[in-house]
Structures are given as structure tokens and as C-alpha cells.
Coordinates of C-alpha atoms in Angstrom, one line a residue:
M982 CA -87.4 -90.7 47.0
L983 CA -88.1 -92.4 50.3
G984 CA -88.2 -89.0 51.9
L985 CA -84.4 -88.9 51.9
D986 CA -82.2 -86.0 50.6
L987 CA -80.0 -88.3 48.4
D988 CA -76.7 -87.1 47.0
L989 CA -77.0 -87.3 43.2
S990 CA -73.2 -87.9 42.9
A991 CA -73.6 -91.0 45.1
V992 CA -76.5 -92.2 43.1
R993 CA -74.5 -91.7 39.9
A994 CA -71.6 -93.6 41.4
M995 CA -74.0 -96.5 42.3
V996 CA -75.3 -96.7 38.7
A997 CA -71.8 -96.5 37.3
I998 CA -70.6 -99.4 39.4
S999 CA -73.6 -101.5 38.4
E1000 CA -72.8 -100.8 34.7
E1001 CA -69.0 -101.3 34.9
G1002 CA -68.9 -104.1 37.5
Q1003 CA -66.0 -102.6 39.3
F1004 CA -65.4 -99.6 41.6
G1005 CA -62.2 -98.8 39.7
L1006 CA -63.8 -98.8 36.3
A1007 CA -66.7 -96.7 37.7
A1008 CA -64.1 -94.2 39.0
A1009 CA -62.5 -93.9 35.6
V1010 CA -65.9 -93.3 33.9
L1011 CA -66.8 -90.6 36.5
G1012 CA -63.4 -89.0 36.4
I1013 CA -62.8 -89.3 40.1
S1014 CA -60.7 -91.5 42.4
Q1015 CA -61.7 -95.0 43.5
Q1016 CA -61.6 -93.8 47.1
A1017 CA -64.1 -91.1 46.3
V1018 CA -66.4 -93.7 44.7
S1019 CA -66.2 -95.8 47.8
K1020 CA -67.0 -92.9 50.1
R1021 CA -70.1 -92.0 48.0
I1022 CA -71.4 -95.6 48.1
A1023 CA -70.7 -95.8 51.8
K1024 CA -72.7 -92.6 52.4
L1025 CA -75.6 -93.8 50.2
E1026 CA -75.7 -97.2 51.9
S1027 CA -75.7 -95.4 55.3
Q1028 CA -78.6 -93.3 54.2
L1029 CA -80.6 -96.2 52.9
G1030 CA -79.6 -98.5 55.8
V1031 CA -78.9 -101.4 53.5
P1032 CA -75.8 -102.7 51.6
L1033 CA -76.0 -102.1 47.8
F1034 CA -73.0 -104.1 46.7
E1035 CA -71.2 -107.3 47.5
R1036 CA -67.5 -106.5 47.4
R1037 CA -65.5 -109.3 45.7
I1038 CA -61.9 -109.5 44.5
G1039 CA -61.9 -107.8 41.1
N1040 CA -65.6 -106.9 40.9
A1041 CA -68.7 -105.8 42.7
A1042 CA -72.2 -107.3 42.5
L1043 CA -75.5 -105.8 43.4
T1044 CA -77.2 -107.1 46.5
A1045 CA -80.9 -107.8 46.4
H1046 CA -81.4 -104.4 47.9
G1047 CA -79.2 -102.8 45.2
A1048 CA -81.0 -104.6 42.4
R1049 CA -84.4 -103.2 43.7
F1050 CA -82.9 -99.7 44.1
L1051 CA -81.2 -99.5 40.7
P1052 CA -84.2 -98.7 38.5
H1053 CA -85.2 -95.9 40.9
A1054 CA -81.7 -94.6 40.8
R1055 CA -81.7 -94.6 37.0
S1056 CA -85.0 -92.8 37.0
T1057 CA -83.7 -90.2 39.5
L1058 CA -80.7 -89.5 37.4
A1059 CA -82.7 -89.2 34.2
T1060 CA -85.0 -86.7 35.8
A1061 CA -82.0 -84.7 37.1
D1062 CA -80.2 -84.8 33.7
A1063 CA -83.3 -83.6 31.9
A1064 CA -83.6 -80.7 34.3
I1065 CA -80.0 -79.8 33.8
A1066 CA -80.3 -80.1 30.0
A1067 CA -83.3 -77.7 30.1
V1068 CA -81.2 -74.9 31.5
R1069 CA -77.8 -75.9 30.2
D1070 CA -75.9 -73.2 28.2
S1071 CA -76.6 -74.3 24.6
R1072 CA -73.1 -73.1 23.6
I1073 CA -71.4 -76.0 25.4
L1074 CA -70.6 -78.9 23.1
R1075 CA -70.5 -82.3 24.9
V1076 CA -67.8 -84.5 23.4
A1077 CA -67.5 -88.2 24.5
V1078 CA -64.2 -89.9 24.6
H1079 CA -63.2 -93.4 25.7
G1080 CA -61.1 -92.5 28.7
A1081 CA -58.4 -90.2 30.0
Q1082 CA -55.6 -92.4 28.6
I1083 CA -57.0 -93.2 25.2
A1084 CA -56.0 -91.5 21.9
D1085 CA -59.2 -89.5 21.5
A1086 CA -58.8 -87.8 24.9
N1087 CA -55.2 -87.0 24.1
L1088 CA -56.3 -85.5 20.7
M1089 CA -58.9 -83.4 22.5
R1090 CA -56.2 -82.1 24.9
F1091 CA -54.2 -80.7 22.0
Y1092 CA -57.4 -79.1 20.5
L1093 CA -58.3 -77.5 23.8
E1094 CA -54.8 -76.2 24.3
K1095 CA -55.1 -74.5 20.9
H1096 CA -58.6 -73.3 21.6
P1097 CA -58.6 -72.4 25.3
D1098 CA -61.9 -70.5 25.0
A1099 CA -63.8 -73.4 23.4
D1100 CA -67.0 -74.2 25.3
I1101 CA -66.5 -78.0 25.3
E1102 CA -67.2 -80.5 28.0
L1103 CA -65.4 -83.9 27.8
I1104 CA -67.5 -86.9 28.8
M1105 CA -65.5 -90.0 29.8
M1106 CA -67.1 -93.2 28.8
G1107 CA -66.3 -96.9 29.7
P1108 CA -66.0 -100.3 28.1
S1109 CA -69.7 -101.2 28.7
T1110 CA -71.1 -97.8 27.5
T1111 CA -68.9 -96.6 24.7
S1112 CA -68.7 -93.1 23.1
R1113 CA -70.5 -94.5 20.0
D1114 CA -73.5 -95.5 22.2
A1115 CA -73.6 -92.1 23.8
V1116 CA -73.8 -90.1 20.6
I1117 CA -76.4 -92.5 19.1
D1118 CA -78.6 -92.3 22.2
G1119 CA -78.3 -88.5 22.5
R1120 CA -76.4 -88.4 25.7
V1121 CA -73.7 -86.4 24.1
D1122 CA -73.4 -84.2 21.0
V1123 CA -70.2 -85.5 19.5
A1124 CA -68.1 -88.6 20.0
F1125 CA -64.8 -90.2 19.0
A1126 CA -65.5 -93.8 18.2
R1127 CA -65.3 -96.5 15.6
G1128 CA -68.1 -95.7 13.2
H1129 CA -68.8 -99.3 12.0
W1130 CA -70.3 -102.1 14.0
R1131 CA -72.2 -104.8 12.2
A1132 CA -74.6 -105.4 15.1
R1133 CA -75.6 -101.8 15.3
P1134 CA -75.2 -99.7 12.2
L1135 CA -75.0 -95.9 12.5
P1136 CA -78.5 -94.4 12.3
A1137 CA -79.2 -91.8 9.6
H1138 CA -79.1 -88.9 12.1
V1139 CA -75.4 -89.5 12.9
T1140 CA -72.6 -88.3 10.6
A1141 CA -69.1 -89.7 10.6
V1142 CA -65.7 -88.3 9.3
P1143 CA -62.3 -90.0 9.8
A1144 CA -60.5 -88.7 12.9
Y1145 CA -57.5 -90.8 13.8
L1146 CA -55.9 -94.2 13.0
D1147 CA -54.5 -95.4 16.3
A1148 CA -51.6 -97.8 15.3
L1149 CA -51.4 -100.8 17.6
H1150 CA -48.1 -102.0 19.1
L1151 CA -47.6 -105.3 20.8
L1152 CA -47.0 -105.2 24.6
V1153 CA -45.1 -108.2 26.1
G1154 CA -43.3 -108.9 29.3
K1155 CA -39.5 -109.1 29.4
G1156 CA -39.7 -112.9 29.8
H1157 CA -41.9 -113.3 26.7
P1158 CA -40.2 -115.1 23.7
L1159 CA -40.9 -111.9 21.6
A1160 CA -39.3 -109.5 24.1
D1161 CA -36.0 -109.1 22.2
R1162 CA -37.7 -108.5 18.8
D1163 CA -37.5 -105.1 17.2
H1164 CA -40.7 -105.8 15.3
V1165 CA -43.3 -108.5 14.7
K1166 CA -45.1 -109.2 11.4
F1167 CA -48.8 -109.2 11.3
G1168 CA -48.8 -112.8 10.0
E1169 CA -46.9 -114.0 13.1
L1170 CA -49.6 -112.8 15.6
G1171 CA -51.5 -116.0 15.1
A1172 CA -49.2 -117.9 17.4
W1173 CA -50.1 -115.9 20.5
T1174 CA -52.9 -115.1 22.9
A1175 CA -53.8 -111.4 23.5
W1176 CA -55.6 -110.4 26.7
V1177 CA -57.9 -107.5 25.9
P1178 CA -60.5 -107.4 28.7
G1179 CA -62.0 -104.2 27.4
A1180 CA -63.3 -106.1 24.4
G1181 CA -65.3 -108.3 26.6
F1182 CA -68.4 -106.2 26.3
G1183 CA -70.8 -106.2 23.3
S1184 CA -69.5 -103.1 21.4
E1185 CA -67.8 -101.9 18.3
V1186 CA -64.5 -102.5 20.2
S1187 CA -65.3 -106.2 20.6
D1188 CA -66.2 -106.4 16.9
F1189 CA -62.9 -104.8 16.0
Y1190 CA -60.8 -107.4 17.9
S1191 CA -63.0 -110.2 16.6
R1192 CA -62.2 -109.1 13.0
L1193 CA -58.5 -108.7 13.9
S1194 CA -58.5 -112.3 15.2
D1195 CA -60.2 -113.6 12.1
S1196 CA -57.6 -111.8 9.9
C1197 CA -54.3 -112.7 11.6
G1198 CA -55.3 -115.7 13.7
I1199 CA -54.4 -114.3 17.1
T1200 CA -56.5 -115.6 20.0
I1201 CA -58.3 -112.8 21.9
T1202 CA -59.2 -113.5 25.5
T1203 CA -61.4 -111.1 27.4
E1204 CA -61.6 -113.0 30.7
R1205 CA -62.1 -111.1 33.9
H1206 CA -59.2 -111.2 36.4
P1207 CA -59.0 -110.5 40.1
G1208 CA -56.8 -107.5 39.5
G1209 CA -59.5 -105.9 37.4
I1210 CA -59.6 -104.8 33.7
G1211 CA -58.1 -101.3 34.1
F1212 CA -55.1 -100.6 31.8
A1213 CA -52.6 -100.6 34.6
N1214 CA -53.8 -104.0 35.8
V1215 CA -53.6 -105.3 32.2
V1216 CA -50.0 -104.1 31.9
D1217 CA -49.1 -105.6 35.3
R1218 CA -50.4 -109.0 34.4
V1219 CA -48.8 -109.1 30.9
A1220 CA -45.5 -107.9 32.4
D1221 CA -45.4 -111.1 34.5
S1222 CA -46.5 -113.5 31.8
T1223 CA -44.4 -115.5 29.3
T1224 CA -47.4 -116.3 27.1
L1225 CA -49.9 -113.4 27.1
V1226 CA -49.6 -110.3 25.0
T1227 CA -51.8 -107.2 24.7
F1228 CA -52.0 -104.2 22.5
G1229 CA -51.2 -100.5 23.1
G1230 CA -52.2 -97.8 20.8
E1231 CA -49.6 -95.3 19.5
G1232 CA -51.8 -92.4 20.6
T1233 CA -52.8 -94.0 23.9
T1234 CA -50.9 -93.2 27.1
T1235 CA -49.8 -96.7 28.2
P1236 CA -49.0 -97.0 32.0
W1237 CA -45.2 -97.3 32.3
H1238 CA -43.9 -100.6 33.6
P1239 CA -40.2 -101.5 33.8
N1240 CA -40.8 -105.1 32.6
I1241 CA -43.0 -104.2 29.5
R1242 CA -41.6 -104.2 26.0
R1243 CA -43.4 -102.4 23.2
I1244 CA -42.9 -104.0 19.8
P1245 CA -44.1 -102.5 16.5
I1246 CA -46.3 -104.6 14.3
V1247 CA -45.6 -104.4 10.6
D1248 CA -46.7 -105.7 7.2
P1249 CA -49.4 -104.4 7.8
T1250 CA -49.7 -102.4 11.1
P1251 CA -53.1 -102.9 12.7
A1252 CA -54.9 -99.7 13.7
Y1253 CA -58.0 -98.8 15.5
P1254 CA -60.1 -96.5 13.3
M1255 CA -61.5 -93.6 15.3
A1256 CA -64.1 -91.4 13.6
L1257 CA -65.7 -88.2 14.7
L1258 CA -69.4 -88.7 15.1
W1259 CA -72.1 -86.1 15.6
R1260 CA -75.9 -86.0 15.7
E1261 CA -77.8 -84.1 13.1
P1262 CA -79.2 -81.6 15.5
T1263 CA -75.6 -80.7 16.4
A1264 CA -74.6 -79.7 12.9
A1265 CA -75.3 -76.0 13.4
H1266 CA -73.6 -75.9 16.8
P1267 CA -71.0 -73.0 16.7
Q1268 CA -68.3 -75.2 18.5
L1269 CA -68.6 -78.1 16.0
S1270 CA -67.2 -76.6 12.8
P1271 CA -63.8 -75.5 14.3
L1272 CA -63.5 -79.0 15.9
I1273 CA -64.2 -80.8 12.5
D1274 CA -61.7 -78.5 10.8
Y1275 CA -59.0 -79.3 13.3
I1276 CA -59.6 -83.0 13.3
S1277 CA -59.7 -83.2 9.5
G1278 CA -56.5 -81.2 9.3
C1279 CA -54.7 -83.6 11.7
Y1280 CA -55.9 -86.8 10.1
N1281 CA -53.1 -88.5 8.1
R1282 CA -55.0 -90.1 5.2
D1283 CA -51.7 -91.3 3.6
A1284 CA -51.0 -93.7 6.5
V1285 CA -54.0 -95.9 5.8
G1286 CA -52.4 -97.8 2.9
A1287 CA -49.8 -99.4 5.2
M1288 CA -52.4 -100.3 7.9
W1289 CA -54.8 -103.1 8.6
I1290 CA -58.3 -101.9 9.6
P1291 CA -61.5 -103.8 9.3
E1292 CA -62.7 -103.8 5.7
P1293 CA -66.1 -102.1 6.5
D1294 CA -64.2 -99.1 7.9
R1295 CA -61.9 -98.6 5.0
A1296 CA -64.2 -96.6 2.8
L1297 CA -64.6 -93.9 5.4
F1298 CA -60.9 -93.7 6.1
T1299 CA -59.7 -93.5 2.5
R1300 CA -62.2 -91.0 1.1

């Protein structure tokens, strides 16, 4: 391309930023530091001799040069990925999770500790390209994700089994009127506004929070904010607010903040239903059966009776 020896890691960083809209989110998806992403983009811009992004507070936008370069960057990566796939060790099972802090990644850490010889590669996804998308599109073999999404039903070549019900707690700042409560009832949530920027992308996550809002009346806002939409920034903003709340999953590693209060939600407890999804060609993979057995053995089917999950998900999680 252009006679230049381009660094594929830099090209991949460029594409990730264009998809996620932020250097920080791209770093999370790629599993590297934000500083490393910035260095890769600086190197790529230096090689090309043009700026690819306009840096703004809280986001990054493609320049005209960047917009013209993007389709070529995607094509370059697709070719490279196809070449890698052609020689990849077929024993490796590619498993997509939502991010290093989310419940599915934590569950996989337990599995890998118990199966240290497993040939599994974890692929971190982001808000705009979810684990569900990745398995449907064939970019990974297996994914932890919500199986149901009314806008994009699972195709016939993808199988789903229940994996985990991530019970949601309410996170509020110490100055919030709910801060001194030891629990909040589901029916009380309608009085508040929850900031969930990760639901601001068209995905099964957005659909979940839309259904939650319809059920309990809580207002869901997904607005972008100068601090970004990373979990740490969400917690920082909510900690300083007397009106906003957000949600933290029981199995999710929530960034610690001295001014955040975590409050259980009861009668019922809302939970994000994570399924284990795999593509039909993966069914005979030697790494899949032990993973299914472990996940099925950990799943607590008895808990679903006390939880709110979207009605279309219930059949899968009660069978």
C-alpha cells in the first residue's frame, strides 16, 4: 500500500479508534494502553504524512485523509487476518468477551485457571462491536453475549446455552438521595435517570436497557461526555452527581471509588442474561465441550425466579 511498510498494529489501532470513537475505548478493545494507541497512530500519521484524526475532548473524529484511508485500512487488515487464519493452529478456540472488567471475562479467568493447558484465545470486544456480532459474523468461534436481540435474531448456524445471570446493583454517589439505603425496590427505579453510555450503540445491550426502562420506568441516558464512556469515567461522573445513577453487575469488576455507594435492587433483581454462543462449524472443536460443561455446571438456574430479565430471554434461561 502506497509503497510503505505499514505497521499492522498501527493500522489496527486506526480502525479501532474509527469504530469506537475514542482512543481510550480503542485501547480497551485492543487490550493495550491508551499511550500505546497514541504512539501507534503518531507513527502511522508520520509514515503517511497526513493527520488521520482530529483530537477532541472525549472523542476522536476522522479527518478527510483518515476517511479516505479507512476502507484501505480495513482491506489490509482483512487480508492479513485471512492469511493468519489460513495457517492458525486449528486447536485454538477464539472466545469473545465484552471487556477485561466484565463478568464474562472474569468467568473465563476462572476457567483458564482450572484448565491451564486449554488452547483458548480471549478476544476483547467493545460497545460498538459486541461479542454477539463477532460470533455471528465469524470473527470468533465462541462468545459470551445476550442471545436475544429483536433487531437481529440469532441465525440458525449459532447455538446458545445459558451461561450467567449478572445481577445488577445500583451505583450512586454519596450525595445522592438513595446513598443511605440498604436496598432499592425495582418499582422505585422509575424516579431516577441512569447514565449508561455503553448502551448508546445499536446492539443487544441497548435493547436490554430499553426493555428495562419500559418495565420499571427508569430513564436511560446514553449521552457522550467529555470524560469518555469508559467504566472509570462513568463511576467518576456518577460519584459527583446527586441525580444520576448507573448500574454495576455483580460479576463485573467495578472501578473502586470512595464516593460510590453500591445498592442492591430487589423485588425483582434485574440481571443481564449472558449466554454462551458458538457457530455450527465450531461444534466439533476439542476445546468447546470442556468449556460448555464448565459453564453449564456453574450456571445457577435456581436464581432466575427472583430476577427480572427481558421476557424473550426467559425461555433460554429457565430450560
